[in-house]
Amino acid sequence: MPPTDRFVISYAAEPPQDSLPYGRWADTLRAQFLAAVAEVDTEGEELGEAGEIKWFPDRTYGGRTYVPAVARTSEGFELFGFVSFSEAAGGAAGPSDFRAVADFTAEVAESNPDWKLDLNDEVIGSWRGENGNQAEITLVWGVPLVPGGSTVTAELADLAVDQCAVVDERFTLIAADNYRGDYIEVKLWGRRGEPLAAESLYVEDGE
């Protein structure tokens, strides 16, 4: 293949290694996530009590594993964030150095019937490219809102930079974003490779 003028980090994260959390492991992650929720600046809003936490496929990048989460509250808000941890080689020592991030939003899928994908994102690092350009390494997790999805990709200037199988109607990506004026577009694909939906992480002014 000839050289490319779109030299950017791609497929840098490990694919999911475990099933969606359950049992005692889910309890451990829940405690970490709710501790982060307790520290959220509610901006004067009464968020209410967190309901069931939905966990998303794990992804590992830079020696840390990220497990995203969302939960609705009794007041109709959505909590979102992730729990991350490091793990010794081979996993013999188990996970350690837990860190959790949480936030909330009133913008939920039911109030936005035009959405095709319900997305959350958080910048978790950076990558230096050519000529001083930097990309934001971004964790993206979400839910398809149209049926039939099998795989989701993250594309930057029409270049696929990550992908994840849809698991229990959930997916997680880690991809370079905001690089040389280009931004991630998340695309949902069917089992035969047919395009089903596409969403940007960003909302244009006026939308």
XYZ file of C-alpha atoms in Angstrom:
207
model
C 0.000 0.000 0.000
C 1.256 3.541 -0.680
C 2.031 5.953 2.167
C -0.937 7.800 3.680
C -1.281 11.491 4.434
C -3.646 10.643 7.325
C -1.077 9.177 9.702
C -2.919 8.829 13.037
C -3.078 6.295 15.856
C -5.629 3.578 15.050
C -6.947 0.453 16.809
C -4.746 1.228 19.809
C -7.074 -0.231 22.447
C -7.473 -3.908 23.213
C -10.837 -5.398 22.247
C -13.184 -6.318 25.114
C -11.712 -9.141 27.202
C -14.562 -10.006 29.585
C -18.319 -10.342 29.633
C -20.408 -7.465 30.959
C -19.883 -7.152 34.733
C -22.126 -9.152 37.053
C -22.162 -10.496 40.609
C -19.425 -9.419 43.027
C -17.404 -7.725 40.291
C -20.397 -5.581 39.361
C -20.841 -4.729 43.052
C -17.205 -3.595 43.244
C -17.568 -1.391 40.192
C -20.901 -0.031 41.430
C -19.330 1.111 44.693
C -16.569 2.917 42.785
C -19.005 4.555 40.376
C -21.436 5.701 43.076
C -18.549 7.183 45.046
C -17.762 9.318 41.981
C -21.445 10.222 41.618
C -21.449 11.484 45.196
C -18.723 13.986 44.229
C -20.572 15.377 41.176
C -21.376 19.085 41.124
C -25.157 18.902 40.704
C -25.423 22.621 39.801
C -28.331 22.917 42.231
C -30.271 20.031 40.713
C -31.804 17.284 42.853
C -30.602 14.216 41.002
C -32.445 11.630 43.068
C -31.376 8.055 43.689
C -29.405 6.059 41.128
C -31.215 3.089 39.635
C -29.776 0.015 37.955
C -26.327 0.604 36.490
C -25.831 -0.573 32.923
C -22.231 -1.585 32.264
C -20.605 -1.444 28.854
C -17.878 -3.582 27.232
C -14.423 -3.102 28.747
C -11.597 -1.592 26.714
C -7.929 -1.395 27.709
C -5.566 1.362 26.602
C -2.239 2.506 28.001
C -2.226 -0.120 30.730
C -5.645 0.819 32.118
C -8.969 -0.904 31.608
C -12.085 1.262 31.251
C -15.603 0.027 32.032
C -18.216 2.668 31.150
C -21.579 2.937 32.846
C -24.940 4.723 32.699
C -27.825 4.807 35.169
C -31.110 6.664 35.393
C -32.100 8.410 38.592
C -35.411 8.667 40.390
C -35.665 12.292 39.200
C -35.249 11.400 35.524
C -31.611 12.375 35.044
C -29.012 10.102 33.490
C -25.752 9.437 35.265
C -22.831 8.517 33.035
C -19.142 7.833 33.481
C -16.703 4.996 33.902
C -14.577 3.025 36.310
C -10.963 2.367 35.321
C -8.269 0.239 36.891
C -4.854 -1.231 36.256
C -4.017 -4.907 36.354
C -0.736 -6.760 36.802
C 0.580 -8.774 33.863
C -1.454 -11.937 33.545
C -4.070 -10.626 35.938
C -2.685 -12.691 38.830
C -2.817 -9.843 41.348
C -6.244 -8.672 40.268
C -7.341 -5.104 39.508
C -5.933 -2.187 41.491
C -5.614 1.602 41.407
C -9.321 2.146 40.788
C -10.429 5.517 39.467
C -13.956 6.587 38.626
C -15.457 9.517 36.740
C -19.132 10.496 36.766
C -21.404 13.265 35.532
C -25.095 13.733 34.782
C -27.363 15.019 32.041
C -31.014 15.844 31.513
C -30.688 15.081 27.784
C -32.004 11.543 27.424
C -32.865 9.483 24.365
C -36.635 9.599 24.936
C -36.557 13.377 24.572
C -34.565 13.221 21.330
C -36.411 11.037 18.812
C -34.032 12.111 16.040
C -31.073 10.359 17.700
C -29.891 7.147 16.028
C -27.163 6.476 18.616
C -27.158 7.498 22.270
C -23.519 8.442 22.918
C -21.324 9.458 25.848
C -17.660 10.381 25.682
C -14.710 11.361 27.841
C -11.163 12.351 26.861
C -8.728 9.996 28.607
C -5.396 10.980 27.052
C -3.590 12.533 24.117
C -1.425 11.430 21.199
C 1.220 13.523 19.455
C 1.299 13.326 15.707
C 3.329 14.998 13.008
C 4.224 18.701 13.054
C 3.042 19.181 16.617
C -0.530 18.107 15.941
C -2.254 16.376 18.852
C -5.224 14.046 18.991
C -7.499 13.566 21.974
C -7.748 9.894 22.911
C -11.448 9.589 23.639
C -13.505 6.902 25.347
C -16.908 6.610 23.660
C -19.736 4.394 24.827
C -23.322 4.150 23.752
C -26.482 2.369 22.723
C -27.913 1.901 19.220
C -31.410 3.352 18.886
C -32.134 1.583 15.597
C -32.450 -2.214 15.350
C -30.155 -4.692 13.647
C -26.742 -3.294 14.597
C -23.827 -5.693 14.825
C -20.672 -3.563 14.871
C -19.810 0.062 15.581
C -16.831 1.951 14.182
C -15.211 5.261 15.029
C -14.103 7.153 11.921
C -11.825 10.156 11.652
C -11.864 11.857 8.240
C -13.417 8.648 6.805
C -10.599 6.558 8.280
C -11.719 3.823 10.700
C -9.683 4.200 13.893
C -11.524 1.729 16.159
C -14.405 -0.735 16.191
C -16.412 -2.788 18.664
C -19.054 -5.482 18.410
C -22.461 -4.563 19.806
C -22.967 -6.557 23.025
C -26.437 -6.580 24.589
C -27.178 -3.374 22.632
C -24.068 -1.660 24.039
C -20.630 -0.768 22.700
C -17.396 0.934 23.757
C -14.770 2.622 21.607
C -11.402 4.256 22.287
C -10.312 6.436 19.415
C -8.304 9.478 18.376
C -10.471 12.594 18.081
C -10.043 16.286 17.307
C -6.990 15.775 15.108
C -6.006 18.224 12.360
C -9.511 19.677 12.396
C -11.214 16.297 12.081
C -13.633 14.812 14.616
C -14.957 11.343 15.348
C -18.053 10.077 13.610
C -19.560 6.934 15.136
C -21.162 4.532 12.650
C -23.426 1.531 13.219
C -23.232 -1.405 10.816
C -25.533 -4.383 10.249
C -24.573 -8.049 10.105
C -23.984 -7.879 6.331
C -21.850 -4.759 6.641
C -24.649 -2.408 5.639
C -24.621 1.098 7.187
C -27.491 1.695 9.609
C -26.720 4.948 11.415
C -24.067 7.588 11.981
C -23.700 10.244 14.658
C -21.087 12.877 15.457
C -19.976 13.453 19.036
C -20.659 17.128 18.495
C -23.813 19.159 18.001
C -23.614 22.026 15.540
C -24.728 25.474 16.690
C -28.424 25.920 16.083
C -29.294 22.221 16.203
